[in-house]
Amino acid sequence: MSLLRSESMHLYQFTCFKDNAPKAMLKFGALDCIQFIDLNKREQSFNLVYGKEIKRCEETLRNLQILIQESSAWKIPMTTPKTIQELEKALTKIQAKPGQTNSAIFDDIEEEIRKCREWKEETMKSYYETKKDLVSLVLMREVYKMGREKYRLAARIGEVRGDGNSSKDMLKEPLLDQNVSGYYAAISIANIAGVVGKEDSIRLRRLVFRATRGKAIVITQDVSAEILREEGILAPKTMYLIIFQKGDFIHQRLTTICESFNSEKYDLPEPEESQNIISELTSNISKIREVIITMNAEIKEFFWSINQIPNSSLSRFMIYQSFIRRELAIHNTLNKLVPINSLIHGFFWSPLPNRKIQENIQLIQSEHRFPGLQALELMEEDVSNGHKLIPPTKIRSNDFIEPFQQIVNTYGVPGYKEVNPAYFTIITFPFLFGVMFGDIGHGLLLFLFSAYLCLRNDHISSDSFLSYFLPARYLLLLMGFFSTFCGLCYNDMMSIPLGLFGDSCYSKIYEVTIQECVYPIGIDPTWYTSSFSITFINSMKMKLSVIIAVAHMALGICMKALNAIHFKSKLDFYFEFLPQIVLLLALFGYMDLLIILKWLSNYSGEEHMAPSIINTMINIPLKGAMIEGYPFIDSIEKNQQISLTLLLIAIICIPLMLIPKPFILINALQHDKDQTDIISFQDPNREGQEESYHRLYDEDETQGNPIGDTRQGNEEEKRMREESPKNESNFSRDSEIDKLMKKISLISEDNSPSHTASEIFIHQLIETIEFVLGTISNTASYLRLWALSLAHSQLAEVFFELVLWSGVKAQNPIMIFIGFMVFATASFAVLMCMDLMECFLHTLRLHWVEFQNKFYKGNGTLFAPLNFRSCITEIAQLN
């Protein structure tokens, strides 16, 4: 039974001097078995003792993450420590002074990261400004080149001359009569040039045309892909040259249009000066390139040198990140505790028994001489003030169980000591999937794929696409196995029936049935060629779905009995489990019995007298259990008597679920309230608790070092005793104890909300209605097993007959090849991907809704111990 439930948890009260608390947390985190209760979850974060340290850690982590991303951008190898021991060893190499405390190491790291961030921002700002200048000069040079090449051409095709005559009229004049020099001298044109995004070039043309009514010429040319690649320009760019008649109004309008695109504008030089300016730009570009190369080398050298650690392959930044995350975890844990003067108090859960905890405490004290460090095992009722203090849920898991456990946890984490449905899901989930996906061919493909993942697990790279399937490899393996098994039962391989066991039980020559013949495994393949194929197979799969439904739901109700027995809840056992299991079996268990009896009966020659199960079930409440046809058991009267008796039992179960439990709970609630009114405000356990806390204070003030008598230990203890409040009054001490007990009581009250009598009755009414109606709807919901299986087989048949078989019948090799490729592609995409996911989701629904709602609360919280290995694992996943 231990496999079905979470591990047992023990509650401990923790006490330590505040100065030693971070070191103690460091040691507790290495144990990976201690989860502290948050006593300050109702407090504001800025009011907590270690709030400032947490903000410093978070801010330093943000700055460090920026540096890590920048280092990765410069192709600096970033290696993360894989273990805590590797991290500790690396920290000793980067300490400024031997034996530094963690707080001193953090101060040094914080200052170093701050300086690196400032250097990075200043240097990178200068670097990006230089690159921006380079890009601007390159684009300017390209625009000048384009202007030099096309300026004269644009001027020649201008439609407006300076003297107001059209250039088309000039073409009609005799060539000897034209004053060419006067023509060009009369033209007065202006231009605007620049660069815009390629996607804006068309809009720019349209706007210029509309604004000038066609009196301006827009010439565009894309910047070459080679230049874009060399300069690191991601977005495609287009150069433009707008030529128009001089005029302030049109110039202002065109300038406004260009500025609306945030484009870079350049003033084109005179044609005779353009070559010199282009040469000068080329020279400046070469100089800036040399500067950028130098800056590249300096920046890369900086990030390379600062990440290097002598005699280590680890990255300094990754070590810093691991260390700061560990410090953040420690301070977050310390914020869950309550400081009382020089001590800090708290409570924690641990699966370790008291003997193991005390051994670890003594080991920590012997290694580091921590005076005042104590961990006392407590009973829950000692601190919960009559309310329920719910322990966290710790479930044993491994690579095989984990995917099934994640399916359950996604719905809800099992409560403490609640039956964990994951162990049943190991079989039921892939089996129900196989019922829907049942096909020998497709199931075998899925099985072989997952088997490859299982066998090559250690050889598949984390960057490979197959790595995404590794966590679910055992789930896929069982899904493939049961799909193949159910496909064998259906005798279906990609819509082709297999005659694996010789001749059929039906003689094809004489068209008779061979008596006393049972096909060894699966459906007789002759049924697939029969005219009643769909009718027979659908009827069989539908009835199998109902039988599986009742068995699966009955298993869920039996889990409720196990929970009731474990938690010693007689109400749940007698007034929930028993009525529910009887109601389910009296109605749908009886229907399953009728299905099996009908299967075992021979109605050959009298098929019209075979009773309809659906009509029989409907007639039980409506027509006094009248049977249309032969009776299932002996006589019609006996069938009616059995059916009506079971119906009466099912009706009696409904008030048994509805009435007794709420009235008993309301009576118990009233009794507890009367007891609370009689009892005084002083808890009978109060004196013992106060004495325990007073003893802790007295030991802190009077006792010496319990481990060693060395001078160093005595001096440290003397300093601790001097810091402790010797003259503290009993009133102040009692108030601090009240504060601690109040915090833990508030947590237990949150876990045990009070209910009024009306709330209890309404809740039970909803539960009863949900179960009664759910018994019918949930059973019908399992018919998806039949529906999905039918859809899979019919799709496979359509793909085979219309795609592959048509090519085979044509006896054309090309048609066969094309048909096979289309068949394989369609089967993989539709059946192996889409249908597989559909069957998976429907199986998920059957477990979450139809199965788990019979017993599963799913209101637990996972055991989350203080663990530093997770910090390193998260960093490896992020980077």
Coordinates of N, CA and C in Angstrom, one line a residue, residues 400-593:
F400 N 10.4 5.9 -15.5 CA 9.3 5.1 -16.0 C 7.9 5.7 -15.5
I401 N 7.9 6.0 -14.2 CA 6.6 6.4 -13.6 C 6.3 7.9 -13.9
E402 N 7.4 8.7 -14.1 CA 7.3 10.1 -14.2 C 6.2 10.6 -15.2
P403 N 6.2 10.1 -16.5 CA 5.2 10.7 -17.4 C 3.8 10.4 -16.9
F404 N 3.5 9.3 -16.3 CA 2.2 9.0 -15.8 C 1.9 9.9 -14.6
Q405 N 2.9 10.1 -13.8 CA 2.6 11.0 -12.7 C 2.4 12.4 -13.1
Q406 N 3.0 12.9 -14.2 CA 2.8 14.2 -14.7 C 1.4 14.3 -15.3
I407 N 0.8 13.2 -15.8 CA -0.6 13.3 -16.3 C -1.5 13.5 -15.2
V408 N -1.2 12.9 -14.0 CA -2.1 13.0 -12.9 C -1.9 14.4 -12.3
N409 N -0.6 14.8 -12.1 CA -0.3 16.1 -11.5 C -0.9 17.3 -12.3
T410 N -1.0 17.2 -13.6 CA -1.5 18.2 -14.4 C -3.0 18.5 -14.0
Y411 N -3.7 17.5 -13.7 CA -5.1 17.6 -13.2 C -5.1 18.2 -11.7
G412 N -4.2 17.7 -10.9 CA -4.1 18.1 -9.5 C -3.2 17.2 -8.8
V413 N -2.4 17.7 -7.9 CA -1.4 16.9 -7.1 C -2.2 16.1 -6.1
P414 N -1.9 14.9 -5.9 CA -2.6 14.1 -4.9 C -2.4 14.7 -3.5
G415 N -3.5 14.6 -2.7 CA -3.4 15.1 -1.3 C -2.5 14.2 -0.5
Y416 N -2.1 14.6 0.7 CA -1.3 13.9 1.5 C -1.9 12.5 1.9
K417 N -1.3 11.4 1.6 CA -1.7 10.1 1.8 C -2.9 9.7 1.0
E418 N -3.3 10.5 0.1 CA -4.4 10.1 -0.8 C -3.9 9.1 -1.8
V419 N -4.8 8.2 -2.2 CA -4.4 7.2 -3.2 C -4.0 7.9 -4.5
N420 N -2.8 7.5 -5.0 CA -2.2 8.1 -6.2 C -2.6 7.3 -7.4
P421 N -3.5 7.9 -8.3 CA -3.9 7.2 -9.4 C -2.9 6.9 -10.5
A422 N -1.7 7.5 -10.3 CA -0.7 7.3 -11.4 C -0.3 5.8 -11.6
Y423 N -0.3 5.0 -10.5 CA 0.1 3.6 -10.6 C -0.9 2.8 -11.4
F424 N -2.2 3.2 -11.3 CA -3.2 2.5 -12.1 C -3.2 3.1 -13.6
T425 N -2.8 4.3 -13.7 CA -2.7 5.0 -15.0 C -1.7 4.3 -15.9
I426 N -0.7 3.7 -15.3 CA 0.4 3.0 -16.0 C -0.2 2.0 -17.0
I427 N -1.2 1.3 -16.5 CA -1.9 0.3 -17.4 C -3.1 0.8 -18.1
T428 N -4.0 1.5 -17.3 CA -5.3 1.9 -17.9 C -5.1 3.0 -19.0
F429 N -4.1 3.9 -18.9 CA -4.0 4.9 -19.9 C -3.6 4.3 -21.3
P430 N -2.5 3.6 -21.3 CA -2.1 3.0 -22.7 C -3.1 2.0 -23.2
F431 N -3.8 1.3 -22.2 CA -4.8 0.3 -22.7 C -6.0 1.0 -23.4
L432 N -6.6 2.1 -22.7 CA -7.7 2.8 -23.3 C -7.3 3.5 -24.6
F433 N -6.0 4.0 -24.7 CA -5.5 4.5 -25.9 C -5.5 3.4 -27.0
G434 N -5.0 2.2 -26.6 CA -4.9 1.2 -27.6 C -6.3 0.7 -28.1
V435 N -7.3 0.8 -27.2 CA -8.6 0.4 -27.7 C -9.1 1.4 -28.8
M436 N -8.7 2.6 -28.7 CA -9.1 3.6 -29.8 C -8.2 3.6 -31.0
F437 N -6.9 3.4 -30.7 CA -5.9 3.4 -31.8 C -5.6 2.1 -32.4
G438 N -6.3 1.0 -31.9 CA -6.0 -0.4 -32.2 C -5.7 -0.7 -33.7
D439 N -4.5 -0.9 -34.0 CA -4.1 -1.3 -35.4 C -2.7 -1.9 -35.3
I440 N -2.6 -3.1 -35.9 CA -1.3 -3.8 -35.8 C -0.2 -3.0 -36.4
G441 N -0.4 -2.5 -37.6 CA 0.6 -1.7 -38.3 C 1.0 -0.4 -37.6
H442 N 0.0 0.4 -37.4 CA 0.3 1.7 -36.7 C 0.8 1.5 -35.3
G443 N 0.2 0.6 -34.6 CA 0.7 0.3 -33.2 C 2.1 -0.2 -33.2
L444 N 2.5 -1.0 -34.2 CA 3.9 -1.5 -34.2 C 4.9 -0.4 -34.6
L445 N 4.5 0.5 -35.4 CA 5.3 1.6 -35.8 C 5.6 2.5 -34.5
L446 N 4.5 2.8 -33.8 CA 4.7 3.5 -32.5 C 5.6 2.8 -31.5
F447 N 5.4 1.5 -31.4 CA 6.2 0.7 -30.5 C 7.6 0.7 -30.9
L448 N 7.9 0.5 -32.1 CA 9.4 0.5 -32.6 C 10.0 1.8 -32.4
F449 N 9.3 2.9 -32.7 CA 9.8 4.3 -32.5 C 10.2 4.5 -31.0
S450 N 9.2 4.2 -30.1 CA 9.5 4.4 -28.7 C 10.6 3.4 -28.2
A451 N 10.6 2.2 -28.7 CA 11.7 1.3 -28.3 C 13.0 1.8 -28.7
Y452 N 13.1 2.5 -29.8 CA 14.4 3.1 -30.2 C 14.8 4.2 -29.2
L453 N 13.8 5.0 -28.8 CA 14.1 6.0 -27.8 C 14.6 5.5 -26.5
C454 N 14.0 4.3 -26.1 CA 14.4 3.7 -24.8 C 15.8 3.2 -24.9
L455 N 16.1 2.5 -26.0 CA 17.4 1.9 -26.2 C 18.5 2.9 -26.4
R456 N 18.2 4.0 -27.1 CA 19.2 5.0 -27.5 C 19.1 6.3 -26.6
N457 N 18.6 6.1 -25.5 CA 18.3 7.3 -24.6 C 19.6 8.1 -24.3
D458 N 20.7 7.4 -24.0 CA 21.9 8.0 -23.6 C 22.7 8.6 -24.8
H459 N 22.3 8.2 -26.0 CA 23.0 8.6 -27.2 C 22.3 9.7 -28.0
I460 N 21.1 10.1 -27.6 CA 20.4 11.1 -28.3 C 20.8 12.5 -27.8
S461 N 21.2 13.4 -28.6 CA 21.7 14.7 -28.2 C 20.5 15.5 -27.7
S462 N 20.8 16.4 -26.7 CA 19.8 17.3 -26.2 C 19.3 18.3 -27.2
D463 N 20.1 18.6 -28.3 CA 19.7 19.5 -29.3 C 18.8 18.8 -30.4
S464 N 18.7 17.5 -30.3 CA 18.0 16.7 -31.4 C 16.5 16.9 -31.2
F465 N 15.8 16.8 -32.3 CA 14.3 16.8 -32.2 C 13.8 15.7 -31.4
L466 N 14.4 14.5 -31.4 CA 14.0 13.4 -30.7 C 14.0 13.6 -29.2
S467 N 14.8 14.5 -28.7 CA 15.0 14.7 -27.3 C 13.7 15.2 -26.6
Y468 N 12.8 15.8 -27.4 CA 11.5 16.2 -26.9 C 10.6 15.0 -26.5
F469 N 10.8 13.8 -27.1 CA 10.0 12.7 -26.8 C 10.6 11.8 -25.7
L470 N 11.9 12.1 -25.3 CA 12.5 11.2 -24.3 C 11.8 11.1 -23.0
P471 N 11.3 12.2 -22.4 CA 10.6 12.1 -21.1 C 9.4 11.1 -21.2
A472 N 8.8 11.0 -22.3 CA 7.6 10.2 -22.5 C 7.8 8.9 -23.2
R473 N 9.1 8.5 -23.3 CA 9.4 7.3 -24.1 C 8.7 6.0 -23.6
Y474 N 8.6 5.8 -22.2 CA 8.0 4.6 -21.7 C 6.5 4.7 -21.9
L475 N 5.9 5.9 -21.8 CA 4.5 6.0 -22.1 C 4.2 5.7 -23.5
L476 N 5.0 6.2 -24.4 CA 4.8 5.8 -25.9 C 5.0 4.4 -26.1
L477 N 5.9 3.7 -25.4 CA 6.2 2.3 -25.6 C 5.0 1.5 -25.2
L478 N 4.4 1.8 -24.1 CA 3.2 1.1 -23.7 C 2.0 1.4 -24.6
M479 N 1.9 2.6 -25.0 CA 0.8 3.0 -25.9 C 0.9 2.2 -27.2
G480 N 2.2 2.0 -27.8 CA 2.4 1.2 -28.9 C 2.1 -0.2 -28.7
F481 N 2.5 -0.7 -27.5 CA 2.3 -2.1 -27.2 C 0.8 -2.5 -27.2
F482 N 0.0 -1.7 -26.5 CA -1.4 -2.0 -26.3 C -2.2 -1.7 -27.7
S483 N -1.7 -0.7 -28.5 CA -2.3 -0.5 -29.8 C -2.1 -1.7 -30.6
T484 N -0.9 -2.3 -30.6 CA -0.6 -3.5 -31.4 C -1.5 -4.7 -30.8
F485 N -1.6 -4.8 -29.5 CA -2.4 -5.9 -28.9 C -3.9 -5.8 -29.3
C486 N -4.4 -4.5 -29.2 CA -5.8 -4.3 -29.5 C -6.0 -4.5 -31.1
G487 N -5.0 -4.1 -31.9 CA -5.1 -4.3 -33.3 C -5.1 -5.8 -33.6
L488 N -4.4 -6.6 -32.8 CA -4.4 -8.1 -33.0 C -5.8 -8.6 -32.6
C489 N -6.4 -8.1 -31.6 CA -7.7 -8.5 -31.2 C -8.8 -8.1 -32.3
Y490 N -8.6 -7.0 -32.9 CA -9.5 -6.6 -34.0 C -9.1 -7.3 -35.3
N491 N -8.0 -7.9 -35.3 CA -7.5 -8.5 -36.6 C -7.4 -7.5 -37.7
D492 N -6.8 -6.4 -37.4 CA -6.8 -5.2 -38.3 C -5.4 -4.7 -38.4
M493 N -4.8 -4.7 -39.6 CA -3.5 -4.1 -39.9 C -3.7 -3.2 -41.1
M494 N -3.8 -1.9 -40.7 CA -4.0 -0.9 -41.7 C -5.1 -1.2 -42.7
S495 N -6.2 -1.6 -42.1 CA -7.5 -2.0 -42.7 C -7.5 -3.3 -43.4
I496 N -6.4 -4.1 -43.3 CA -6.3 -5.4 -44.0 C -6.4 -6.4 -42.9
P497 N -7.4 -7.3 -43.0 CA -7.6 -8.4 -42.0 C -6.5 -9.5 -42.3
L498 N -5.9 -10.0 -41.2 CA -4.9 -11.0 -41.4 C -5.4 -12.4 -41.0
G499 N -5.2 -13.3 -41.9 CA -5.6 -14.7 -41.6 C -4.4 -15.4 -41.0
L500 N -4.0 -15.1 -39.8 CA -2.8 -15.6 -39.2 C -3.0 -17.1 -38.7
F501 N -4.2 -17.5 -38.6 CA -4.4 -18.9 -38.0 C -5.2 -19.8 -38.9
G502 N -4.9 -19.7 -40.2 CA -5.4 -20.6 -41.2 C -6.8 -20.3 -41.6
D503 N -7.6 -21.3 -41.9 CA -8.9 -21.2 -42.5 C -9.9 -20.6 -41.4
S504 N -10.9 -19.9 -42.0 CA -11.9 -19.3 -41.1 C -12.9 -20.4 -40.6
C505 N -13.7 -20.0 -39.6 CA -14.7 -20.9 -39.1 C -15.9 -20.9 -40.0
Y506 N -15.9 -20.1 -41.1 CA -17.0 -20.1 -42.0 C -16.5 -20.7 -43.4
S507 N -17.1 -21.7 -43.8 CA -16.7 -22.4 -45.1 C -17.1 -21.5 -46.3
K508 N -16.2 -21.1 -47.1 CA -16.4 -20.3 -48.2 C -17.1 -21.1 -49.4
I509 N -16.8 -22.4 -49.4 CA -17.3 -23.2 -50.5 C -18.8 -23.5 -50.3
Y510 N -19.2 -23.9 -49.1 CA -20.6 -24.3 -48.9 C -21.4 -23.2 -48.1
E511 N -20.7 -22.1 -47.8 CA -21.3 -21.0 -47.1 C -22.1 -21.5 -45.9
V512 N -21.4 -22.3 -45.1 CA -22.0 -22.7 -43.8 C -21.0 -22.4 -42.7
T513 N -21.5 -22.5 -41.5 CA -20.6 -22.3 -40.3 C -20.1 -23.6 -39.8
I514 N -18.9 -23.7 -39.5 CA -18.3 -24.9 -39.0 C -18.6 -24.9 -37.5
Q515 N -19.3 -25.9 -37.0 CA -19.8 -26.0 -35.6 C -18.6 -26.2 -34.7
E516 N -18.8 -25.6 -33.5 CA -17.8 -25.8 -32.4 C -16.4 -25.2 -32.8
C517 N -16.5 -24.1 -33.6 CA -15.2 -23.5 -34.1 C -15.1 -22.2 -33.5
V518 N -13.9 -21.9 -32.9 CA -13.6 -20.6 -32.3 C -12.3 -20.1 -32.9
Y519 N -12.3 -19.0 -33.5 CA -11.1 -18.4 -34.0 C -10.1 -18.2 -32.9
P520 N -8.8 -18.6 -33.0 CA -7.9 -18.5 -31.9 C -7.8 -17.2 -31.2
I521 N -7.5 -16.1 -32.0 CA -7.2 -14.8 -31.5 C -7.9 -13.8 -32.4
G522 N -8.6 -12.9 -31.8 CA -9.2 -11.8 -32.6 C -10.4 -12.2 -33.3
I523 N -10.9 -11.2 -34.1 CA -12.1 -11.3 -34.9 C -11.8 -12.2 -36.2
D524 N -12.8 -13.1 -36.5 CA -12.6 -13.9 -37.7 C -12.5 -13.0 -38.9
P525 N -11.5 -13.2 -39.7 CA -11.3 -12.3 -40.9 C -12.4 -12.3 -41.9
T526 N -13.2 -13.4 -41.8 CA -14.3 -13.4 -42.8 C -15.3 -12.3 -42.6
W527 N -15.4 -11.8 -41.3 CA -16.4 -10.8 -41.0 C -16.1 -9.5 -41.8
Y528 N -14.8 -9.3 -42.1 CA -14.5 -8.0 -42.8 C -14.9 -8.1 -44.3
T529 N -15.2 -9.2 -44.8 CA -15.7 -9.3 -46.2 C -17.2 -9.5 -46.3
S530 N -17.8 -9.6 -45.1 CA -19.3 -9.9 -45.0 C -20.0 -8.6 -45.3
S531 N -21.3 -8.7 -45.7 CA -22.1 -7.5 -45.9 C -22.5 -6.9 -44.5
F532 N -22.4 -7.7 -43.5 CA -22.7 -7.2 -42.1 C -21.5 -6.8 -41.3
S533 N -20.4 -6.5 -42.1 CA -19.2 -6.2 -41.4 C -19.3 -5.0 -40.4
I534 N -19.8 -3.9 -40.9 CA -19.9 -2.7 -40.1 C -20.8 -2.9 -38.9
T535 N -22.0 -3.6 -39.2 CA -22.9 -3.8 -38.1 C -22.4 -4.7 -37.0
F536 N -21.7 -5.7 -37.4 CA -21.1 -6.7 -36.4 C -20.0 -6.0 -35.6
I537 N -19.1 -5.4 -36.3 CA -17.9 -4.8 -35.6 C -18.3 -3.6 -34.7
N538 N -19.2 -2.8 -35.2 CA -19.7 -1.7 -34.4 C -20.4 -2.1 -33.2
S539 N -21.2 -3.1 -33.3 CA -22.0 -3.7 -32.2 C -21.0 -4.2 -31.1
M540 N -20.0 -5.0 -31.6 CA -19.0 -5.5 -30.7 C -18.2 -4.5 -29.9
K541 N -17.7 -3.5 -30.7 CA -16.9 -2.4 -30.1 C -17.7 -1.6 -29.1
M542 N -19.0 -1.3 -29.5 CA -19.8 -0.5 -28.6 C -20.0 -1.2 -27.3
K543 N -20.3 -2.5 -27.3 CA -20.6 -3.2 -26.1 C -19.3 -3.4 -25.3
L544 N -18.2 -3.6 -25.9 CA -16.9 -3.6 -25.2 C -16.6 -2.3 -24.5
S545 N -17.0 -1.2 -25.1 CA -16.8 0.1 -24.5 C -17.6 0.2 -23.2
V546 N -18.8 -0.2 -23.2 CA -19.6 -0.1 -22.0 C -19.1 -1.0 -20.9
I547 N -18.6 -2.2 -21.3 CA -18.0 -3.1 -20.3 C -16.8 -2.5 -19.6
I548 N -15.9 -1.9 -20.5 CA -14.7 -1.3 -20.0 C -15.1 -0.1 -19.1
A549 N -16.1 0.6 -19.5 CA -16.5 1.8 -18.8 C -16.9 1.5 -17.3
V550 N -17.7 0.5 -17.2 CA -18.2 0.1 -15.8 C -17.0 -0.4 -15.0
A551 N -16.1 -1.2 -15.6 CA -15.0 -1.7 -14.9 C -14.0 -0.6 -14.4
H552 N -13.8 0.4 -15.3 CA -12.9 1.5 -15.0 C -13.5 2.4 -13.9
M553 N -14.8 2.7 -14.0 CA -15.4 3.6 -13.0 C -15.6 2.8 -11.7
A554 N -15.8 1.5 -11.7 CA -15.9 0.8 -10.5 C -14.5 0.8 -9.8
L555 N -13.5 0.7 -10.5 CA -12.1 0.8 -10.0 C -11.9 2.1 -9.2
G556 N -12.4 3.2 -9.9 CA -12.3 4.5 -9.2 C -13.1 4.6 -7.9
I557 N -14.3 4.0 -7.9 CA -15.1 4.0 -6.7 C -14.4 3.2 -5.6
C558 N -13.8 2.1 -6.0 CA -13.1 1.3 -5.0 C -11.9 2.0 -4.4
M559 N -11.3 2.9 -5.2 CA -10.2 3.8 -4.6 C -10.8 4.7 -3.5
K560 N -12.0 5.1 -3.7 CA -12.6 5.9 -2.6 C -12.7 5.1 -1.3
A561 N -13.0 3.8 -1.4 CA -13.1 3.0 -0.3 C -11.7 2.9 0.4
L562 N -10.6 2.8 -0.4 CA -9.3 2.7 0.2 C -8.9 4.0 0.9
N563 N -9.3 5.1 0.3 CA -9.1 6.4 1.0 C -9.9 6.5 2.3
A564 N -11.1 6.1 2.3 CA -12.0 6.1 3.5 C -11.4 5.2 4.6
I565 N -10.9 4.1 4.2 CA -10.3 3.2 5.2 C -9.0 3.7 5.8
H566 N -8.2 4.3 4.9 CA -6.9 4.9 5.4 C -7.2 6.1 6.3
F567 N -8.1 7.0 5.9 CA -8.3 8.2 6.8 C -9.3 7.9 7.9
K568 N -9.8 6.6 8.0 CA -10.7 6.2 9.0 C -12.0 7.1 9.0
S569 N -12.5 7.2 7.8 CA -13.7 8.0 7.6 C -14.9 7.1 7.4
K570 N -15.6 6.8 8.4 CA -16.8 5.9 8.3 C -17.9 6.5 7.5
L571 N -18.0 7.8 7.5 CA -19.0 8.5 6.7 C -18.8 8.2 5.3
D572 N -17.6 8.4 4.8 CA -17.3 8.3 3.4 C -17.4 6.8 3.0
F573 N -17.1 5.9 3.9 CA -17.2 4.5 3.5 C -18.7 4.0 3.4
Y574 N -19.5 4.3 4.5 CA -20.8 3.8 4.5 C -21.8 4.6 3.7
F575 N -21.6 5.9 3.6 CA -22.6 6.7 2.9 C -22.1 7.4 1.6
E576 N -21.0 6.9 1.1 CA -20.5 7.4 -0.2 C -20.1 6.1 -1.0
F577 N -19.1 5.4 -0.5 CA -18.6 4.3 -1.3 C -19.6 3.2 -1.5
L578 N -20.3 2.7 -0.4 CA -21.2 1.6 -0.6 C -22.4 2.0 -1.4
P579 N -23.1 3.1 -1.2 CA -24.2 3.5 -2.1 C -23.8 3.7 -3.6
Q580 N -22.6 4.3 -3.8 CA -22.1 4.5 -5.1 C -21.8 3.3 -5.9
I581 N -21.1 2.3 -5.3 CA -20.7 1.1 -6.0 C -21.9 0.2 -6.2
V582 N -22.9 0.3 -5.2 CA -24.1 -0.5 -5.4 C -25.0 0.1 -6.6
L583 N -25.1 1.4 -6.6 CA -25.8 2.1 -7.6 C -25.2 1.8 -9.0
L584 N -23.9 1.9 -9.1 CA -23.3 1.7 -10.4 C -23.5 0.2 -10.9
L585 N -23.3 -0.7 -10.0 CA -23.4 -2.1 -10.4 C -24.9 -2.5 -10.6
A586 N -25.8 -1.9 -9.9 CA -27.2 -2.3 -10.0 C -27.8 -1.8 -11.3
L587 N -27.3 -0.8 -11.9 CA -27.7 -0.3 -13.2 C -26.9 -0.7 -14.3
F588 N -25.6 -0.3 -14.4 CA -24.8 -0.5 -15.5 C -24.0 -1.8 -15.4
G589 N -23.8 -2.3 -14.1 CA -23.2 -3.6 -14.0 C -24.2 -4.7 -14.5
Y590 N -25.5 -4.4 -14.2 CA -26.5 -5.4 -14.6 C -26.6 -5.3 -16.2
M591 N -26.4 -4.1 -16.8 CA -26.4 -4.0 -18.2 C -25.3 -4.8 -18.8
D592 N -24.1 -4.7 -18.2 CA -22.9 -5.5 -18.7 C -23.2 -7.0 -18.6
L593 N -23.9 -7.4 -17.5 CA -24.3 -8.8 -17.4 C -25.2 -9.3 -18.5

